[in-house]
Coordinates of C-alpha atoms in Angstrom, one line a residue:
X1 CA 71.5 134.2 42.9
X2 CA 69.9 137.4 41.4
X3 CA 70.1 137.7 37.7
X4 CA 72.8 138.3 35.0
X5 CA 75.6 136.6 37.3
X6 CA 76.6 133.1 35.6
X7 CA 78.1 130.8 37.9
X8 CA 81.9 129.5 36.5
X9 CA 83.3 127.0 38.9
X10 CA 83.2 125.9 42.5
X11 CA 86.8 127.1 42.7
X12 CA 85.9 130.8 41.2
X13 CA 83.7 133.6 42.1
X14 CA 80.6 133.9 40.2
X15 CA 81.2 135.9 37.1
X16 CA 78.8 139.1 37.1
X17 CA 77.2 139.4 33.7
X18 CA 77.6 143.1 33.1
X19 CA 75.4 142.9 30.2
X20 CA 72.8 141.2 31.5
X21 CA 72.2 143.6 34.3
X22 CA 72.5 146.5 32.1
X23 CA 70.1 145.2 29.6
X24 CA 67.2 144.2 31.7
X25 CA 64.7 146.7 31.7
X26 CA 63.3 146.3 35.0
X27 CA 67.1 147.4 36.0
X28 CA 66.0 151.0 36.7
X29 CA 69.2 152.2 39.2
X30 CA 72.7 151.7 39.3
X31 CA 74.7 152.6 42.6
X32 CA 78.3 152.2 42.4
X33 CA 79.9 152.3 45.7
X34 CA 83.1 151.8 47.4
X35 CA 85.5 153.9 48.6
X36 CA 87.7 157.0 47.1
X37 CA 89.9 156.5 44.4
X38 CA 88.9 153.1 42.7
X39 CA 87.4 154.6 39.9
X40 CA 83.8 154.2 40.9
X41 CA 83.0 157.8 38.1
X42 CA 84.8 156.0 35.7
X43 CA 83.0 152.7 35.9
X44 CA 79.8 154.8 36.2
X45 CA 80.2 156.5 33.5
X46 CA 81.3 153.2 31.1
X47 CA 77.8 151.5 32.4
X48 CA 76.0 155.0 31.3
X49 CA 78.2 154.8 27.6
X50 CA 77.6 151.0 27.1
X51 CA 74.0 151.1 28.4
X52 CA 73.2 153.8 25.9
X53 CA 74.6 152.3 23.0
X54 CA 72.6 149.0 24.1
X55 CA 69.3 151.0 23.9
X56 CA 68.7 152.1 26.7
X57 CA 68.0 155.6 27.7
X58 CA 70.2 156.7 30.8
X59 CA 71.2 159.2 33.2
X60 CA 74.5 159.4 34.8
X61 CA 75.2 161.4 37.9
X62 CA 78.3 161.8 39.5
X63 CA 80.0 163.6 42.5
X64 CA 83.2 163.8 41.2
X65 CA 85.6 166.8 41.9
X66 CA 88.0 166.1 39.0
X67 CA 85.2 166.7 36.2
X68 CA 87.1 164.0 34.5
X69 CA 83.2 162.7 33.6
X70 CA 82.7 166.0 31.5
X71 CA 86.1 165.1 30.0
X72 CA 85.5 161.9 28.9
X73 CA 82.0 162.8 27.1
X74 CA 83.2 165.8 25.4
X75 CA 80.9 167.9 27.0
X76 CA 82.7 171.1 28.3
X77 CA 81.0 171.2 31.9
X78 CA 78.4 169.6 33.9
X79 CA 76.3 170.6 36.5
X80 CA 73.2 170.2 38.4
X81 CA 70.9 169.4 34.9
X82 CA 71.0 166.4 33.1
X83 CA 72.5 167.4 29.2
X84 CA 72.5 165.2 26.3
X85 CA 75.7 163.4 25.0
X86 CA 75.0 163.8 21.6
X87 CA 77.3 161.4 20.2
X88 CA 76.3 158.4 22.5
X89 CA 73.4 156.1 21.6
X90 CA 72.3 157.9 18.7
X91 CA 71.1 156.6 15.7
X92 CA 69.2 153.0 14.9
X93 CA 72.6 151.4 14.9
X94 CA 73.2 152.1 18.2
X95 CA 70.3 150.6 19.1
X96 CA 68.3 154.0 20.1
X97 CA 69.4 155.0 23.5
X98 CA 70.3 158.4 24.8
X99 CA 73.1 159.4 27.3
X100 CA 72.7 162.0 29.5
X101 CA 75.3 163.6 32.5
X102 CA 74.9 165.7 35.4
X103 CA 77.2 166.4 38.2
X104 CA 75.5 167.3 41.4
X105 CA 75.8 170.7 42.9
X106 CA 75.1 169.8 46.4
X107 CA 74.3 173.7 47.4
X108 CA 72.1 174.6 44.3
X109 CA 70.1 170.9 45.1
X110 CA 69.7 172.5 48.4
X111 CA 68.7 175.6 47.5
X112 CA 66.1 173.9 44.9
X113 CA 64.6 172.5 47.5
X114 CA 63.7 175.4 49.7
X115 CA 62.5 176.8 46.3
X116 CA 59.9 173.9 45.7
X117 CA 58.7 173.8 50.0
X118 CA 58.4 177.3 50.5
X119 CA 56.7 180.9 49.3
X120 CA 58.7 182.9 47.5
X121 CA 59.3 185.5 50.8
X122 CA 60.1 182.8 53.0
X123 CA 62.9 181.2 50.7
X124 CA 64.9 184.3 50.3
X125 CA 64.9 184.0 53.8
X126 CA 66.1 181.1 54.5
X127 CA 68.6 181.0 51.1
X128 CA 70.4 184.3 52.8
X129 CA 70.7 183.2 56.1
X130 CA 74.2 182.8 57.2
X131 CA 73.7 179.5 59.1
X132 CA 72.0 177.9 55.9
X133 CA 74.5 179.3 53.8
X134 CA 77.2 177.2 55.9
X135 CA 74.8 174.3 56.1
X136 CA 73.9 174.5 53.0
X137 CA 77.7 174.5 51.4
X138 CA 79.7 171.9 53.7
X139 CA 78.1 170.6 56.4
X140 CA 79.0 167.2 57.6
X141 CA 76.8 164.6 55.9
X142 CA 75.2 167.3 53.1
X143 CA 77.0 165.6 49.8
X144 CA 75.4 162.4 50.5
X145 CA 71.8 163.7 51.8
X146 CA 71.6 165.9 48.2
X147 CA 73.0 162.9 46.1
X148 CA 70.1 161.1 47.8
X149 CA 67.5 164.4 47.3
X150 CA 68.5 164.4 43.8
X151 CA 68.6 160.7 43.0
X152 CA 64.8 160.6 44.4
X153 CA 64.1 163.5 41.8
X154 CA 65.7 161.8 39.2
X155 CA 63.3 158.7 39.2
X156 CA 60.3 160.7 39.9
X157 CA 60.7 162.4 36.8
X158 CA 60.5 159.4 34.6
X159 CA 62.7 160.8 31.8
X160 CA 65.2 157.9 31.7
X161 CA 64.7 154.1 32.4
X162 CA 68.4 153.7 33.8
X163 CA 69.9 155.9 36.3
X164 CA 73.1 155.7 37.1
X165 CA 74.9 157.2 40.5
X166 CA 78.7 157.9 41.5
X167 CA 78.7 158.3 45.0
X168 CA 80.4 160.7 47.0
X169 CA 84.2 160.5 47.5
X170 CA 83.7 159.9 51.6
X171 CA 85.8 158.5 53.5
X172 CA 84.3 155.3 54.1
X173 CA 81.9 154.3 51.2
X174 CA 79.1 153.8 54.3
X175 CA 78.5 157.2 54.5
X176 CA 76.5 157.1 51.2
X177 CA 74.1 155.1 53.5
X178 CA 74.9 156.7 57.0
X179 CA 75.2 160.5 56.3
X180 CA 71.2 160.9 54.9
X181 CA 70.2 159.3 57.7
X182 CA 72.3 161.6 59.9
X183 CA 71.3 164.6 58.6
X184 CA 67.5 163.3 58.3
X185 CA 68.1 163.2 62.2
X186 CA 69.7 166.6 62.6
X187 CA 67.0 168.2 60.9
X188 CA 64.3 166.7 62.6
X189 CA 61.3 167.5 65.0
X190 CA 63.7 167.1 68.1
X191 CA 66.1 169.8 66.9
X192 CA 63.6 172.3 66.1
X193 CA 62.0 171.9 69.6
X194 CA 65.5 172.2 71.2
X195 CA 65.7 175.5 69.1
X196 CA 62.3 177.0 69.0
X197 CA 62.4 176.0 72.9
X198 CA 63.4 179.7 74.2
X199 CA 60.9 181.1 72.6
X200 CA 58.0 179.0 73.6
X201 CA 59.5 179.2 77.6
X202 CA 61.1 182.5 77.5
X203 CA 63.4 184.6 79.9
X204 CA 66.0 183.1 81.3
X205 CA 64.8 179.7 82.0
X206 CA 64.7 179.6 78.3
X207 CA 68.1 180.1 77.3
X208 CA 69.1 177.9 80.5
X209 CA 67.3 175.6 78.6
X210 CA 69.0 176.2 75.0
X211 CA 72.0 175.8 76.5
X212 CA 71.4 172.7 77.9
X213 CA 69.8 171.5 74.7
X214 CA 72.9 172.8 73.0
X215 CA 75.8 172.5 74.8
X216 CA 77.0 169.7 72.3
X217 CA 76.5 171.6 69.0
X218 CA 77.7 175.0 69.9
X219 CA 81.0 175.0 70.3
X220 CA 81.5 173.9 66.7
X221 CA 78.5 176.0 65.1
X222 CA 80.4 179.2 67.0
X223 CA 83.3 178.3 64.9
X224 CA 81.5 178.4 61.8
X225 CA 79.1 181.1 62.4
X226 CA 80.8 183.7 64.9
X227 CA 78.7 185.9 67.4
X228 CA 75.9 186.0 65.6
X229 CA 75.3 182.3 66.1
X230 CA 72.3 182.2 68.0
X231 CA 70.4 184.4 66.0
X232 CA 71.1 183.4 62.9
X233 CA 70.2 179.5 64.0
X234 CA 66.9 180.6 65.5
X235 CA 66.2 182.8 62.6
X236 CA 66.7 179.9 60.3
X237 CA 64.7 177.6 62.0
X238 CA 62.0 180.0 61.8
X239 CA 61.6 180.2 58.1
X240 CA 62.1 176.7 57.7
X241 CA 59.8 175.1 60.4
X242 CA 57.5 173.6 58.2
X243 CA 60.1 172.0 55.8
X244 CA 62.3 170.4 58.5
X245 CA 59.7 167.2 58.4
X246 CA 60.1 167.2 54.7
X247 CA 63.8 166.0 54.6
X248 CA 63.1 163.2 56.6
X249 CA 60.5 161.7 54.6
X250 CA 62.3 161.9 51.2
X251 CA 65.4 160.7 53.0
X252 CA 63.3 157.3 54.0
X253 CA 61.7 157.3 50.6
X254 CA 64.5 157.6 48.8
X255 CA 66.3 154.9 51.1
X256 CA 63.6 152.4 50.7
X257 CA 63.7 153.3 46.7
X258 CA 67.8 152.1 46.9
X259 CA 66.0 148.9 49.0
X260 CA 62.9 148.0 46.0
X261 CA 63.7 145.6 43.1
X262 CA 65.0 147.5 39.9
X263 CA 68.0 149.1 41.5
X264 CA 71.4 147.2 42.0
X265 CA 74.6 148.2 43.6
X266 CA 77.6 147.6 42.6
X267 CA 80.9 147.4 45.0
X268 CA 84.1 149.0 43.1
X269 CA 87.3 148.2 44.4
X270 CA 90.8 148.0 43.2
X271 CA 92.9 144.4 44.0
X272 CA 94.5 146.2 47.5
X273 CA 93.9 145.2 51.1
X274 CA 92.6 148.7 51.9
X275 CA 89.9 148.6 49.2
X276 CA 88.5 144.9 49.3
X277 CA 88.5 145.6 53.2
X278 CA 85.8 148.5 52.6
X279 CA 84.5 146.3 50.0
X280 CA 83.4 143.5 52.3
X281 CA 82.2 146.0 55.0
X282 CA 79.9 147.3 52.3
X283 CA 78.3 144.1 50.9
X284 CA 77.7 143.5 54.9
X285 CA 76.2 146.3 55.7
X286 CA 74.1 145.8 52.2
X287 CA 72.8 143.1 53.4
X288 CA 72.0 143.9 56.9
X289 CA 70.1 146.8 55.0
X290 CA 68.3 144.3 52.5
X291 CA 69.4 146.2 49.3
X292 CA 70.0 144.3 46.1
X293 CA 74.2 143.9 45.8
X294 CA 74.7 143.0 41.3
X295 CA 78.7 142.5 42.6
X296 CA 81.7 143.7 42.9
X297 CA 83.8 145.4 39.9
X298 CA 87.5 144.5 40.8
X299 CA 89.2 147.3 38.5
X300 CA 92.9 147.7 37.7
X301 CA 93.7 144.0 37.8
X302 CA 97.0 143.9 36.5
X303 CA 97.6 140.8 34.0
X304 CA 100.7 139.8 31.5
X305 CA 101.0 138.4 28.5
X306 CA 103.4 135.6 29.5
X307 CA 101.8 134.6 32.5
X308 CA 103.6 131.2 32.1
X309 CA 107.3 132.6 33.1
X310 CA 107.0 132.3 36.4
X311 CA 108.9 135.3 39.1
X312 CA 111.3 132.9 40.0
X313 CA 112.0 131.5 36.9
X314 CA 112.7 135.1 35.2
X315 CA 114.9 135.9 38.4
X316 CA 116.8 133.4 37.8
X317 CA 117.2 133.7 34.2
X318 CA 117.9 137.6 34.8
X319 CA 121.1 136.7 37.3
X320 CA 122.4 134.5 34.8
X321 CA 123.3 136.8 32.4
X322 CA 124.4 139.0 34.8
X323 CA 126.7 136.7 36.0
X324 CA 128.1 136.1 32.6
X325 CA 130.1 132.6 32.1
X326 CA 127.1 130.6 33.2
X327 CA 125.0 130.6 30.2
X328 CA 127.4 130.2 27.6
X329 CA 130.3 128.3 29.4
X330 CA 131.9 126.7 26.4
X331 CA 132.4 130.1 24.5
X332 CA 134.4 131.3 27.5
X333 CA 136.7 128.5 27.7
X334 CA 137.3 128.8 24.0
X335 CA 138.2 132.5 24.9
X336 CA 140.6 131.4 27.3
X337 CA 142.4 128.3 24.9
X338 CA 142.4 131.4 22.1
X339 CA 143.9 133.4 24.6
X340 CA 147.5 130.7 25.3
X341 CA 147.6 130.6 21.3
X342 CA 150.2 133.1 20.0
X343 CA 148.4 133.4 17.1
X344 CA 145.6 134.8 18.5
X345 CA 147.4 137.6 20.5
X346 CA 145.9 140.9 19.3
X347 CA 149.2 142.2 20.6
X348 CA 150.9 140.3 17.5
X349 CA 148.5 141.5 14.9
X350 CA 149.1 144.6 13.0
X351 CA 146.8 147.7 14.2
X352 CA 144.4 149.1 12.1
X353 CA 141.7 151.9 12.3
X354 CA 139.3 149.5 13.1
X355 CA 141.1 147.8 16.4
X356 CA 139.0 149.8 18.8
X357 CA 135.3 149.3 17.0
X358 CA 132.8 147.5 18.7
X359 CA 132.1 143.8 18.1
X360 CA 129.3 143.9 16.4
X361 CA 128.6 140.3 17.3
X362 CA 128.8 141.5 21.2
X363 CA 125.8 140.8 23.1
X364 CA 126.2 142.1 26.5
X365 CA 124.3 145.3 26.1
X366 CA 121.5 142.5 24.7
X367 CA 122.3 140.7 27.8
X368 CA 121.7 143.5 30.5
X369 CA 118.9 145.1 28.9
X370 CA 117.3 141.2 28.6
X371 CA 118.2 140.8 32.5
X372 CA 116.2 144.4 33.2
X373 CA 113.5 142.7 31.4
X374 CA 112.8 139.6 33.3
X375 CA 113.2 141.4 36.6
X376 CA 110.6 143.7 35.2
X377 CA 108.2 141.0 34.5
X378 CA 109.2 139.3 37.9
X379 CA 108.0 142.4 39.6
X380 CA 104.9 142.1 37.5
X381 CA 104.0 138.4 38.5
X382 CA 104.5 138.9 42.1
X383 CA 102.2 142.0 42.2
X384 CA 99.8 139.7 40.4
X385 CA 100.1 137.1 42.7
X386 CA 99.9 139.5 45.5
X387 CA 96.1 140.8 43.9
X388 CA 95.4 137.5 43.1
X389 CA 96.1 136.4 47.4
X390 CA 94.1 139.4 48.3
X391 CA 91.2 139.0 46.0
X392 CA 91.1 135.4 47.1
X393 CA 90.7 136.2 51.3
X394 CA 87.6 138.6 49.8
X395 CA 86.1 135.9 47.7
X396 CA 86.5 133.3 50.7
X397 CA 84.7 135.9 53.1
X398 CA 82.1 136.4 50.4
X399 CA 81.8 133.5 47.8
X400 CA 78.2 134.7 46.6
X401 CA 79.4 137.4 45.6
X402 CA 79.5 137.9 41.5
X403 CA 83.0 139.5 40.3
X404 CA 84.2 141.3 37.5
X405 CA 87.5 142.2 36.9
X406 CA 88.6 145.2 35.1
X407 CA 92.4 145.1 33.5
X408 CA 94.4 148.1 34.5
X409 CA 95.2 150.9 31.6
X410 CA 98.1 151.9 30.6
X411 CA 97.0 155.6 31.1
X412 CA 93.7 157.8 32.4
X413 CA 90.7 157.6 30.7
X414 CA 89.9 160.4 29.1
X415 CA 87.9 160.0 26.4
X416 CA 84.9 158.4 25.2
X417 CA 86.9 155.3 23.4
X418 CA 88.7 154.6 26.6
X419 CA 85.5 154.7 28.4
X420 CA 84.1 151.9 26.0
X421 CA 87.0 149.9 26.4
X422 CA 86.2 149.9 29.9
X423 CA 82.5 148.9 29.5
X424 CA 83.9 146.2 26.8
X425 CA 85.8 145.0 30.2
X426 CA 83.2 145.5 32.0
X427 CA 80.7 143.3 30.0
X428 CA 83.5 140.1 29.4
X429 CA 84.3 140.7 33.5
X430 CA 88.1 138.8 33.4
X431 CA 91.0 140.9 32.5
X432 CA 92.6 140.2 28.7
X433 CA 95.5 138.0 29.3
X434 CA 94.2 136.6 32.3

């Protein structure tokens, strides 16, 4: 059991000490991981927040379309350079850390890159060459490679003792660890000899040759590039046939970085089938990989207040005042006697202005809105239980693994109060109310 995860019962999950892993300084990365739309940016950016005002000085970098990161830290716009938070961690009070953001520009991470590896002739070259240009700006696999580049230049640099990394919004949260490789593949010795292989044999033979070499590659690079296809490809290989080695190597470095001791992943998921599937696929493959898994961050747990009313018990409560007659039986049979007494006819009474007003003793408007209530809070309980079933078949597949769980907002986060009440969450790791 790694440390900062306190163990809480045979019958629970392990409860992963937030606090613990964010104040150790040998903790040097934080991956969160998991896949799209469980709110790994905004638990990344909480650690980065909470970290910071706990001393330490960190680096968050995200890959998040929405810029909702920029938002949140008041900062008007993010981009490929780390910039200062200025009103996280500052101050003795706050214990002395610094905040810092980026969002990664996958195409000017690229382009820095050719910048570094070659002269100053060769990388306008390569930079206005149409096949790099579509490489460069989309390609399948290219978000994950550059979060990887720029992750590796991130600790190299030594300007923060915590890093922090959003991954991409993929598809499947494996292609953080699938795609570099991928593209470490695509760009390695093989495909420049398959490229570089008409020019070395020449004539015909050659391209009979290329397009044997090619045939499963072309049809979609055509697409993308036009005519000009073949030109443009050889061109770019050209420029760049010294730096094609290059990717491969920082791709392994960096991969064996994510495998060393001071860097932890955590799995984000919210309490739904789809999500704690991924989830479990990911703390497998993390193992099979050998990288160090902190836990799992459950987020959006929904709790209630009066956990003790059960679903069925509010039902039922709820179709009894609908009903009407059932919960207060002896007032309607006193109705009824009131009713046979001739005294009591309204009919007999002299009318006034005030026949028609309500009662103001009448409670059935109480009543129904009561009755919406408890089928409300019904609905509530059974989606709990519903999480609660499907975080259990995760915990049973994986009982190592350390959990914290994160209770669901009433709204976005959007500022930097909400993302501290999300790292205050975070650190006590069971939902308020639970």
């Amino acid at each position: 059991m790694s440390e900062g995860v306190d163990t809480v019962g045979l019958d629970t999950p392990p409860k992963l000490a937030v606090d613990g892993l964010l104040d150790d300084p040998q903790t040097r990365i934080i991956v969160c991981c998991g896949a799209g739309g469980v709110g790994k940016t905004t638990t990344a950016a909480a650690l980065g927040v909470r970290a910071a005002e706990r001393g330490r000085k960190a680096v968050v970098l995200t890959i998040d379309p929405a810029r909702r990161l920029a938002q949140s830290m008041g900062i008007d716009s993010l981009d490929n350079t780390p910039r200062k938070v200025a009103t996280v961690g500052t101050g003795a009070a706050a214990g002395g850390g610094e905040l810092h953001a980026m969002m990664l520009d996958m195409k000017r991470t690229f382009d820095e890159i050719v910048e570094a590896h070659a002269d100053a002739e060769r990388a306008r070259a390569i930079l206005a060459n149409p096949f790099y240009q579509s490489l460069s700006a989309g390609f399948a696999g290219t978000q994950e490679y550059m979060a990887m580049e720029k992750l590796g230049q991130l600790r190299a640099r030594d300007d923060w003792d915590l890093i922090i990394v959003d991954t991409p919004p993929s598809r499947s949260a494996l292609d953080f660890l699938d795609a570099p490789k991928r593209l470490g593949s695509f760009l390695d010795g093989k495909f420049i000899r398959v490229l570089m292989a008409p020019a070395k044999v020449g004539g015909r033979a050659g391209m009979k040759f290329l397009n044997v070499g090619m045939s499963m590659m072309t049809g979609t690079l055509s697409k993308l590039m036009g005519a000009s296809l073949l030109k443009d490809v050889q061109t770019f290989v050209a420029a760049m046939d010294t730096m094609f080695g290059g990717f491969r190597t920082r791709a392994d470095a960096t991969f064996r970085l994510l495998q060393a001791p001071g860097t932890a992943f955590l799995v984000v998921a919210a309490p739904e089938p789809d999500a704690l599937r991924e989830a479990a696929y990911f703390v497998e493959r993390l193992a099979a990989e050998r990288m160090p898994l902190a836990g799992l961050v459950l987020n959006r747990v929904h709790t209630s207040g009066a956990g003790q009313l059960s679903a069925e018990r509010a039902l039922a409560a709820a179709e009894n005042l609908e009903e009407g007659g059932i919960v207060d039986q002896e007032a309607g049979k006193a109705g009824l006697r009131d009713a046979a007494d001739p005294a009591s006819d309204p009919s007999s009474a002299p009318s006034s202005d005030h026949d028609h007003d309500p009662d103001p003793d009448d409670s059935s408007d109480v009543d129904e809105i009561t009755a919406g209530l408890l089928r409300l809070h019904a609905e509530r309980m059974q989606v709990i239980a519903r999480e609660q079933r499907t975080r259990d078949r995760f915990t049973s597949l994986h009982p190592e693994v350390a959990v914290a769980e994160v209770a669901a907002l009433p709204g976005d986060v959007h500022d930097l109060a909400g993302l501290r009440a999300i790292g205050e969450r975070l650190a006590a790791g069971v939902p308020a109310g639970a």
